[in-house]
Amino acid sequence: MALKTPQEYIDSLRNLKLKVYMFGELIENYVDHPIIRPSINAVAKSYRLALDERYRDLLTATSSLTGETISRFTHLHQSTDDLVRKVQMLRLMGQKTASCFQRCVGMDALNALDSVTFEMDRKLGTEYHRRFRRFVKHVQENDLVVDGAMTDPKGDRSLRPSQQADPDLYLRVVRVSSDGIVVRGAKVHQTGAVNSHEICVMPTTAMAEEDRDYAVAFAIPSNAPGIFYVYGRQSCDTRKLEGAEMDTGNAMYGGQEALVIFDDVFVPWERVFMCREYQFTGMLVERFAAYHRQSYGGCKVGVGDVLIGAAAAIAEYNGVARAAHIRDKLVEMVHLNETLYACGIACSSQGYPTASGTYLVDLLLANVCKLNVTRFPYEIARLAEDIAGGLMVTMPSEKDFRHPQIGPYLEKYLKGVATVPTEHRLRMLRLIENLTLGCGAVGYRTESLHGAGSPQAQRIMIARLADLEHKKKLARIIAGIEREEE
Ligand SMILES: Cc1cc2nc3c(=O)[nH]c(=O)nc-3n(C[C@H](O)[C@H](O)[C@H](O)COP(=O)(O)OP(=O)(O)OC[C@H]3O[C@@H](n4cnc5c(N)ncnc54)[C@H](O)[C@@H]3O)c2cc1C
């Protein structure tokens, strides 16, 4: 069985010896670093749940390539049922970690590349699909974490890749030889990059012929020579260094992003899945984005479940749980959250097989899903802050709470209802702070907005897929302007 234990996963990271920089220093032991470790715990949770009988159906699948039981995070979707289970798995992971657990980007990259390499080979006579499938087998058999690396730095957004003042602002091929290619550039905002065994690189946008050197897709071990990482900061991240776990709001789990730099990295042909076939970049970006926009109808909903739970709990701790407007606000939060889930399930159940056999989501519904995700978590967060009260941002530290002289005053004056320990109230407020303003807000708020593409990217797709001509025809028939064809 190709399933790693959480401990095997963590040990496997130690062996990678990645070059990770943070606060201007090369981090010797990044696996045990207090700022990084919660993000590793979040990924490790996917390994733990895969071995848990209760969650097996969601966290594992039967490989279409080997027939083995594998992590669903490495699976190529074989049915709409697989697509639905993916969303359910992501919701569960969000519930269990209350953070970005990082493993879905790679899963979405694998599924997108599978169908696109197949269709590219069929049209152009290339041999990318065979190589790609061999790579997927390697990922499945070793239960690997894959970073899905699409976003380039992009420099001046009004210019194409080849028009940039610095040609490296989009990752590109700088040399081609009989053995492979050499690439240079960077990928920004890379979720879970430092917790990944492999990096799966894709172009960031549809390329024109003059941008053909930028039309490149490949997979490379995360510790390949020439790759290094600069760790991204998150709001309130240094609280994890203070030795006061209560102040973090979520001491166990967290997300992670990094800037990944490719300083002339050699990629052997066996790992190259697109090299200058600019005609297929649009299809790859569109399909990856669709899978990833589907993902958010699961993961953000699971985190939303925790935030709604925290808001309901703090309402009880504050003694306002029975107030009509509080109950109504909680209902509103649930309504918004379940609407996102409904979109995730809808685009999955309306999925269809591509030519390679791998299932794709309904593109229009996936884009509607993500456009809602750019808004609803913000409203859910606003309502949670409303219910929480101001103490979530004015509360003293855990060290004050534990202090022999000051502590008893905090115990007395920060109490809510008499039956609930003050510490429980403070912990719940810190969790809400984490998810709305702290480290957790990176995944719950800003990632909801920009991850898988900023809102305008979804609007462009919705405009393209809306088929307004069909709708106009429907209207003309009902208005008596046109006859319905028999
Ligand atoms: C927390 C987080 C995690 C992420 N994880 C990953 C990951 O794992 N892998 C990955 O590949 N990417 C990841 N991303 C990147 C994400 O896909 C990008 O943030 C997103 O595509 C927007 O790109 P940008 O951040 O460069 O913003 P910009 O592209 O600069 O967008 C900012 C604004 O400018 C507008 N804009 C941009 N270009 C134009 C233009 N040409 N004309 C008009 N308007 C324009 C946008 O619509 C938007 O309103 C992540 C992002 C976040 C925030």
XYZ file of C-alpha atoms and ligand atoms in Angstrom:
539
model
C 0.000 0.000 0.000
C 1.460 3.328 -1.098
C 0.492 5.351 1.969
C 3.050 7.095 4.156
C 2.547 7.625 7.881
C 2.657 11.232 9.141
C 6.035 10.495 10.734
C 7.424 9.052 7.492
C 6.258 12.198 5.717
C 7.987 14.483 8.232
C 11.172 12.389 8.106
C 11.113 12.522 4.320
C 11.176 16.340 4.523
C 14.293 16.216 6.698
C 16.052 14.235 3.980
C 15.326 16.889 1.351
C 17.655 19.454 2.943
C 15.996 22.338 1.070
C 17.635 25.764 0.928
C 15.076 27.873 2.818
C 15.680 31.523 3.749
C 13.694 33.435 6.368
C 14.405 36.735 8.149
C 17.611 37.052 6.126
C 19.045 33.715 7.193
C 19.414 30.248 5.725
C 17.324 28.017 8.021
C 19.345 24.973 9.098
C 16.479 22.844 10.391
C 13.315 24.159 8.806
C 11.246 21.086 9.768
C 11.323 21.984 13.474
C 11.226 25.755 13.014
C 8.332 27.086 15.168
C 7.023 29.342 12.370
C 7.145 26.582 9.745
C 6.172 23.507 11.781
C 2.397 24.229 11.989
C 2.263 24.205 8.175
C 4.010 20.812 8.144
C 1.517 19.547 10.732
C -1.337 20.612 8.433
C 0.052 18.580 5.524
C 0.863 15.667 7.855
C -2.817 15.629 8.820
C -3.650 14.462 5.281
C -1.398 11.437 5.885
C -2.945 10.799 9.301
C -6.536 10.909 8.036
C -5.714 8.608 5.096
C -4.799 5.895 7.623
C -7.908 6.506 9.731
C -10.678 3.959 8.977
C -13.345 6.663 9.397
C -12.015 8.799 6.562
C -10.607 6.190 4.208
C -13.305 6.648 1.556
C -12.534 10.328 1.287
C -8.773 10.435 1.806
C -7.832 7.461 -0.356
C -8.706 6.176 -3.829
C -7.825 3.257 -6.071
C -5.170 4.324 -8.537
C -6.256 4.199 -12.170
C -2.591 3.560 -13.040
C -1.536 0.846 -10.569
C -4.750 -0.445 -8.947
C -3.162 0.321 -5.560
C -4.761 2.232 -2.693
C -3.301 5.722 -2.862
C -3.832 9.121 -1.315
C -6.665 10.947 -3.058
C -4.311 13.930 -3.176
C -2.300 12.039 -5.841
C -5.299 10.574 -7.701
C -6.419 11.264 -11.283
C -10.200 11.714 -11.049
C -11.989 8.841 -12.807
C -15.638 9.857 -12.287
C -17.894 12.623 -11.050
C -18.004 10.668 -7.786
C -14.228 11.194 -7.495
C -14.705 14.923 -8.092
C -17.402 15.120 -5.401
C -15.273 13.155 -2.928
C -12.389 15.501 -3.557
C -14.527 18.462 -2.426
C -15.742 16.505 0.603
C -12.159 15.569 1.488
C -11.059 19.203 1.288
C -13.934 20.307 3.516
C -12.938 17.671 6.072
C -9.301 18.772 5.964
C -10.378 22.397 6.478
C -12.469 21.368 9.474
C -9.588 19.431 11.015
C -6.846 22.047 10.496
C -8.660 25.428 10.280
C -5.910 26.400 7.876
C -4.627 25.924 4.345
C -3.339 22.346 4.260
C -1.490 22.987 0.985
C -1.861 19.660 -0.773
C -4.608 20.510 -3.267
C -2.585 22.717 -5.633
C -0.398 19.788 -6.679
C -3.428 17.517 -7.070
C -5.036 20.099 -9.348
C -1.834 20.468 -11.376
C -1.599 16.681 -11.899
C -5.190 16.401 -13.116
C -4.890 19.390 -15.466
C -1.605 18.218 -16.976
C -2.961 14.720 -17.514
C -5.627 15.723 -20.017
C -3.625 18.533 -21.618
C -0.508 16.412 -22.311
C -2.774 13.740 -23.824
C -4.478 16.208 -26.143
C -1.196 17.911 -27.010
C 0.380 14.598 -28.069
C -2.671 13.715 -30.146
C -2.531 17.024 -32.029
C 1.225 17.573 -32.299
C 2.698 14.048 -32.150
C 4.744 14.903 -29.041
C 5.405 12.348 -26.287
C 4.613 14.236 -23.135
C 1.714 12.144 -21.840
C 3.711 8.926 -21.405
C 6.376 10.817 -19.458
C 3.757 12.583 -17.425
C 1.955 9.377 -16.467
C 5.282 7.891 -15.359
C 5.764 10.910 -13.102
C 2.244 10.531 -11.652
C 2.967 6.864 -10.892
C 6.114 7.924 -9.033
C 4.066 10.448 -7.025
C 1.364 7.882 -6.226
C 3.718 5.041 -5.319
C 5.727 7.246 -2.956
C 2.760 9.260 -1.614
C 4.471 12.549 -2.406
C 3.443 16.158 -1.864
C 3.555 18.202 -5.072
C 3.705 21.991 -5.251
C 1.516 23.274 -8.090
C 3.598 26.186 -9.356
C 1.803 28.452 -11.786
C 2.109 32.099 -10.721
C 5.075 34.055 -12.096
C 6.217 37.411 -10.665
C 4.812 39.025 -13.870
C 6.532 42.431 -13.530
C 4.562 45.006 -15.509
C 1.097 43.459 -15.805
C 0.348 45.403 -18.989
C 3.188 43.684 -20.886
C 3.489 40.167 -22.294
C 6.259 37.886 -20.935
C 8.603 38.567 -23.856
C 8.011 42.342 -23.596
C 9.162 42.676 -19.959
C 12.226 44.838 -19.231
C 13.666 41.839 -17.360
C 13.035 38.646 -19.377
C 13.153 36.478 -16.230
C 9.954 37.899 -14.710
C 8.149 34.913 -16.217
C 9.861 31.538 -15.851
C 11.426 30.522 -19.171
C 13.577 28.049 -21.038
C 17.088 29.474 -21.391
C 18.814 26.434 -22.930
C 17.811 23.251 -24.718
C 20.123 20.257 -25.127
C 19.826 16.582 -26.026
C 19.524 15.758 -22.281
C 16.931 18.294 -21.267
C 16.272 21.985 -20.699
C 17.585 24.694 -18.398
C 15.006 27.057 -16.886
C 15.336 30.411 -15.131
C 12.787 32.485 -13.254
C 10.665 32.326 -10.123
C 7.236 31.283 -8.905
C 5.580 33.486 -6.284
C 3.089 32.752 -3.481
C 3.882 29.016 -3.621
C 1.584 27.230 -1.190
C 3.321 24.437 0.697
C 6.447 24.657 -1.490
C 8.802 24.001 1.405
C 6.656 21.030 2.455
C 6.726 19.447 -1.014
C 8.821 16.684 -2.515
C 8.225 17.775 -6.098
C 7.468 21.058 -7.861
C 5.145 20.868 -10.830
C 5.658 23.998 -12.929
C 3.096 25.338 -15.396
C 2.888 28.572 -17.394
C 0.959 31.354 -15.701
C -1.062 32.588 -18.669
C -1.969 31.811 -22.283
C 1.133 32.491 -24.375
C 1.470 33.836 -27.915
C 4.097 32.630 -30.398
C 6.574 35.357 -29.393
C 6.345 34.017 -25.804
C 7.103 30.411 -26.758
C 10.154 30.162 -24.449
C 7.758 30.792 -21.571
C 5.441 27.961 -22.605
C 6.995 25.353 -20.358
C 5.700 22.699 -17.953
C 7.772 20.219 -15.999
C 8.231 18.497 -12.642
C 11.424 18.650 -10.631
C 12.406 17.416 -7.158
C 12.098 20.294 -4.713
C 15.780 19.927 -3.750
C 17.154 20.035 -7.315
C 20.347 22.107 -7.734
C 19.591 25.789 -8.403
C 16.265 25.885 -6.527
C 15.922 27.904 -3.325
C 13.072 29.276 -1.230
C 12.364 32.557 0.524
C 9.690 31.978 3.161
C 6.644 34.271 3.082
C 5.578 36.201 6.170
C 2.086 35.920 7.560
C 0.281 38.349 9.799
C 1.275 37.794 13.481
C 3.693 34.973 12.487
C 6.269 35.846 15.161
C 3.725 35.059 17.875
C 4.763 31.461 17.172
C 8.232 32.346 18.503
C 6.994 33.782 21.796
C 6.375 30.524 23.644
C 2.717 31.401 24.352
C 0.641 29.027 22.274
C -2.694 30.569 23.299
C -1.774 33.847 21.586
C -1.431 32.138 18.188
C -5.108 31.155 18.097
C -4.197 27.928 16.275
C -0.960 26.555 17.682
C -1.063 23.234 15.871
C -1.780 24.055 12.213
C -1.092 26.763 9.657
C -0.574 27.520 5.986
C 2.603 28.316 4.123
C 3.689 30.289 1.061
C 7.163 30.854 -0.353
C 8.927 32.558 -3.221
C 10.653 29.785 -5.200
C 13.660 30.804 -7.264
C 14.913 28.742 -10.207
C 18.495 29.830 -10.765
C 19.280 28.042 -14.049
C 17.792 24.684 -13.121
C 18.377 21.638 -15.336
C 15.281 19.529 -16.094
C 15.815 16.177 -17.884
C 13.509 15.516 -20.857
C 11.808 12.712 -18.947
C 10.372 15.387 -16.626
C 9.404 17.928 -19.319
C 5.680 18.000 -20.162
C 5.528 21.087 -22.399
C 8.342 22.903 -24.145
C 7.355 25.829 -26.371
C 3.904 24.451 -27.394
C 2.392 27.867 -26.708
C -0.898 26.822 -28.390
C -1.732 24.603 -25.392
C -0.902 27.053 -22.606
C -4.427 28.531 -22.565
C -5.989 25.093 -22.172
C -3.604 24.194 -19.338
C -4.192 27.423 -17.414
C -7.958 27.145 -17.897
C -8.156 23.536 -16.675
C -5.798 23.971 -13.719
C -7.709 27.091 -12.670
C -11.041 25.264 -12.952
C -9.903 22.392 -10.713
C -8.442 24.848 -8.236
C -11.577 26.996 -8.215
C -13.526 23.806 -7.462
C -11.120 23.082 -4.572
C -12.093 26.299 -2.815
C -15.694 25.077 -2.651
C -14.342 22.483 -0.193
C -11.337 23.791 1.756
C -12.683 27.280 2.513
C -16.004 25.755 3.569
C -14.253 23.486 6.083
C -12.381 26.443 7.581
C -15.675 28.367 7.507
C -17.241 25.578 9.581
C -14.627 26.175 12.287
C -15.129 29.953 12.189
C -18.912 29.608 12.423
C -18.435 27.189 15.324
C -16.138 29.687 17.031
C -18.683 32.490 16.546
C -21.491 30.333 17.967
C -19.301 29.322 20.939
C -18.209 32.876 21.757
C -21.844 33.991 21.609
C -22.534 31.437 24.370
C -19.458 32.469 26.361
C -20.568 36.120 26.110
C -24.152 35.318 27.106
C -25.784 36.490 23.854
C -26.504 33.135 22.186
C -30.247 33.505 22.510
C -30.452 37.030 21.059
C -32.468 36.989 17.833
C -29.943 39.002 15.789
C -27.075 36.703 16.847
C -29.017 33.626 15.791
C -29.875 35.303 12.534
C -26.215 36.181 11.903
C -25.191 32.581 12.522
C -27.858 31.423 10.065
C -26.523 33.911 7.522
C -22.983 32.560 8.000
C -24.174 28.993 7.482
C -26.169 30.039 4.419
C -23.110 31.672 2.830
C -20.830 28.774 3.715
C -23.182 26.101 2.402
C -23.703 28.115 -0.800
C -19.968 27.773 -1.448
C -20.162 24.050 -0.765
C -23.167 23.729 -3.077
C -21.107 25.343 -5.852
C -18.179 22.962 -5.186
C -20.484 19.949 -5.335
C -22.367 21.277 -8.367
C -19.316 21.808 -10.570
C -18.098 18.344 -9.534
C -21.299 16.456 -10.209
C -21.592 18.179 -13.603
C -18.044 17.075 -14.479
C -17.224 15.071 -17.600
C -14.459 12.846 -18.961
C -11.662 14.361 -21.043
C -9.944 12.464 -23.866
C -7.330 11.004 -21.472
C -10.124 9.529 -19.310
C -9.485 11.949 -16.439
C -12.596 13.825 -15.348
C -12.826 17.598 -15.532
C -15.223 19.823 -13.581
C -17.900 21.978 -15.207
C -15.895 25.090 -16.069
C -18.695 27.641 -15.726
C -19.857 26.358 -12.336
C -16.265 26.114 -11.034
C -15.731 29.766 -11.915
C -19.020 30.751 -10.262
C -17.884 28.803 -7.198
C -14.612 30.697 -6.943
C -16.184 34.112 -7.626
C -18.476 33.493 -4.637
C -15.403 32.460 -2.620
C -13.867 35.885 -3.339
C -16.746 37.425 -1.347
C -18.495 35.136 1.108
C -15.600 34.360 3.505
C -15.192 38.135 3.948
C -18.836 38.452 4.990
C -18.581 35.387 7.222
C -15.464 36.899 8.832
C -17.239 40.254 9.318
C -20.148 38.559 11.056
C -17.781 36.528 13.269
C -16.024 39.742 14.320
C -19.407 41.360 15.006
C -20.435 38.502 17.297
C -17.010 38.231 18.988
C -16.846 41.792 20.312
C -13.791 44.044 20.515
C -11.803 41.959 22.962
C -10.527 39.776 20.110
C -8.212 42.646 19.132
C -7.545 44.300 22.509
C -6.926 41.264 24.698
C -3.670 41.077 26.716
C -1.177 38.276 26.137
C -1.142 34.767 27.541
C 1.917 35.723 29.609
C -0.146 38.397 31.377
C -2.900 35.869 31.886
C -0.424 33.455 33.530
C 1.289 36.184 35.607
C 0.949 35.623 39.376
C -0.123 39.224 40.131
C -1.776 40.432 36.877
C -3.353 37.096 35.964
C -6.075 37.065 38.640
C -7.235 40.515 37.467
C -7.532 39.256 33.887
C -9.330 36.148 35.128
C -11.835 38.420 36.907
C -12.346 41.242 34.396
C -12.239 39.278 31.156
C -14.849 36.773 32.212
C -18.042 36.319 30.209
C -20.810 34.087 31.596
C -19.978 32.825 35.074
C -20.002 29.126 34.155
C -17.357 29.369 31.399
C -13.664 29.583 32.376
C -12.139 32.908 31.289
C -9.386 30.986 29.511
C -11.930 29.305 27.220
C -13.336 32.691 26.249
C -9.850 34.052 25.510
C -8.875 30.975 23.480
C -12.011 31.230 21.354
C -11.415 34.933 20.711
C -7.822 34.207 19.660
C -9.058 31.571 17.206
C -11.427 34.118 15.643
C -8.581 36.631 15.516
C -6.349 34.033 13.836
C -8.903 33.300 11.117
C -9.944 36.885 10.433
C -6.737 38.881 10.998
C -3.858 36.545 11.827
C -1.979 33.712 10.118
C -5.219 31.885 9.333
C -6.588 34.913 7.476
C -3.959 34.408 4.762
C -5.699 31.190 3.776
C -9.233 32.161 4.680
C -9.384 35.711 3.310
C -6.655 36.817 0.885
C -6.192 33.368 -0.606
C -9.961 33.289 -1.137
C -9.610 36.502 -3.109
C -6.455 35.926 -5.198
C -5.695 32.202 -4.955
C -6.688 30.361 -8.169
C -6.828 33.797 -9.807
C -8.172 37.215 -8.802
C -11.940 37.848 -9.220
C -11.573 39.416 -12.668
C -10.137 36.143 -13.994
C -13.365 34.364 -13.023
C -15.489 37.130 -14.545
C -13.640 36.783 -17.840
C -14.273 33.012 -17.830
C -17.936 33.456 -16.863
C -18.381 35.982 -19.704
C -16.796 33.511 -22.129
C -18.857 30.523 -20.988
C -22.190 32.278 -20.363
C -23.549 31.644 -23.907
C -25.598 34.823 -24.010
C -26.650 34.055 -27.600
C -28.514 30.993 -26.341
C -30.190 33.035 -23.602
C -31.194 35.739 -26.087
C -32.738 33.078 -28.314
C -34.752 31.765 -25.358
C -36.023 35.287 -24.721
C -36.914 35.887 -28.394
C -38.976 32.687 -28.455
C -40.918 33.549 -25.282
C -41.421 37.155 -26.460
C -42.954 35.864 -29.694
C -40.184 37.261 -31.898
C -38.891 33.887 -33.017
C -40.500 30.454 -33.449
C -39.175 27.508 -31.455
C -37.595 24.885 -33.724
C -39.388 21.533 -33.568
C -2.361 32.852 -0.131
C -2.091 32.603 -1.583
C -1.689 31.342 -1.995
C -1.383 31.110 -3.337
N -0.929 29.862 -3.715
C -0.495 29.684 -4.988
C 0.094 28.440 -5.379
O 0.211 27.507 -4.597
N 0.533 28.298 -6.652
C 0.448 29.311 -7.557
O 0.891 29.125 -8.683
N -0.101 30.498 -7.217
C -0.568 30.705 -5.969
N -1.148 31.907 -5.608
C -1.132 32.978 -6.596
C -2.471 33.440 -7.127
O -2.902 32.600 -8.162
C -2.245 34.895 -7.575
O -2.145 35.680 -6.406
C -3.326 35.424 -8.489
O -3.288 34.777 -9.727
C -3.181 36.927 -8.684
O -1.885 37.244 -9.126
P -1.062 38.381 -8.365
O -1.030 38.053 -6.922
O 0.220 38.537 -9.093
O -1.917 39.695 -8.497
P -2.058 40.620 -9.757
O -2.070 39.786 -10.994
O -1.073 41.718 -9.685
O -3.522 41.185 -9.565
C -3.825 42.348 -8.779
C -4.986 43.084 -9.456
O -4.576 43.539 -10.746
C -5.484 43.051 -11.736
N -4.701 42.761 -12.958
C -3.619 41.952 -13.057
N -3.164 41.941 -14.321
C -3.975 42.739 -15.033
C -4.024 43.134 -16.401
N -3.135 42.698 -17.285
N -5.004 43.982 -16.773
C -5.925 44.443 -15.877
N -5.925 44.097 -14.575
C -4.959 43.263 -14.157
C -6.133 41.801 -11.137
O -7.391 41.513 -11.717
C -6.217 42.209 -9.683
O -7.377 42.956 -9.449
C -1.503 32.155 -4.279
C -1.934 33.424 -3.863
C -2.220 33.649 -2.539
C -2.654 35.028 -2.119
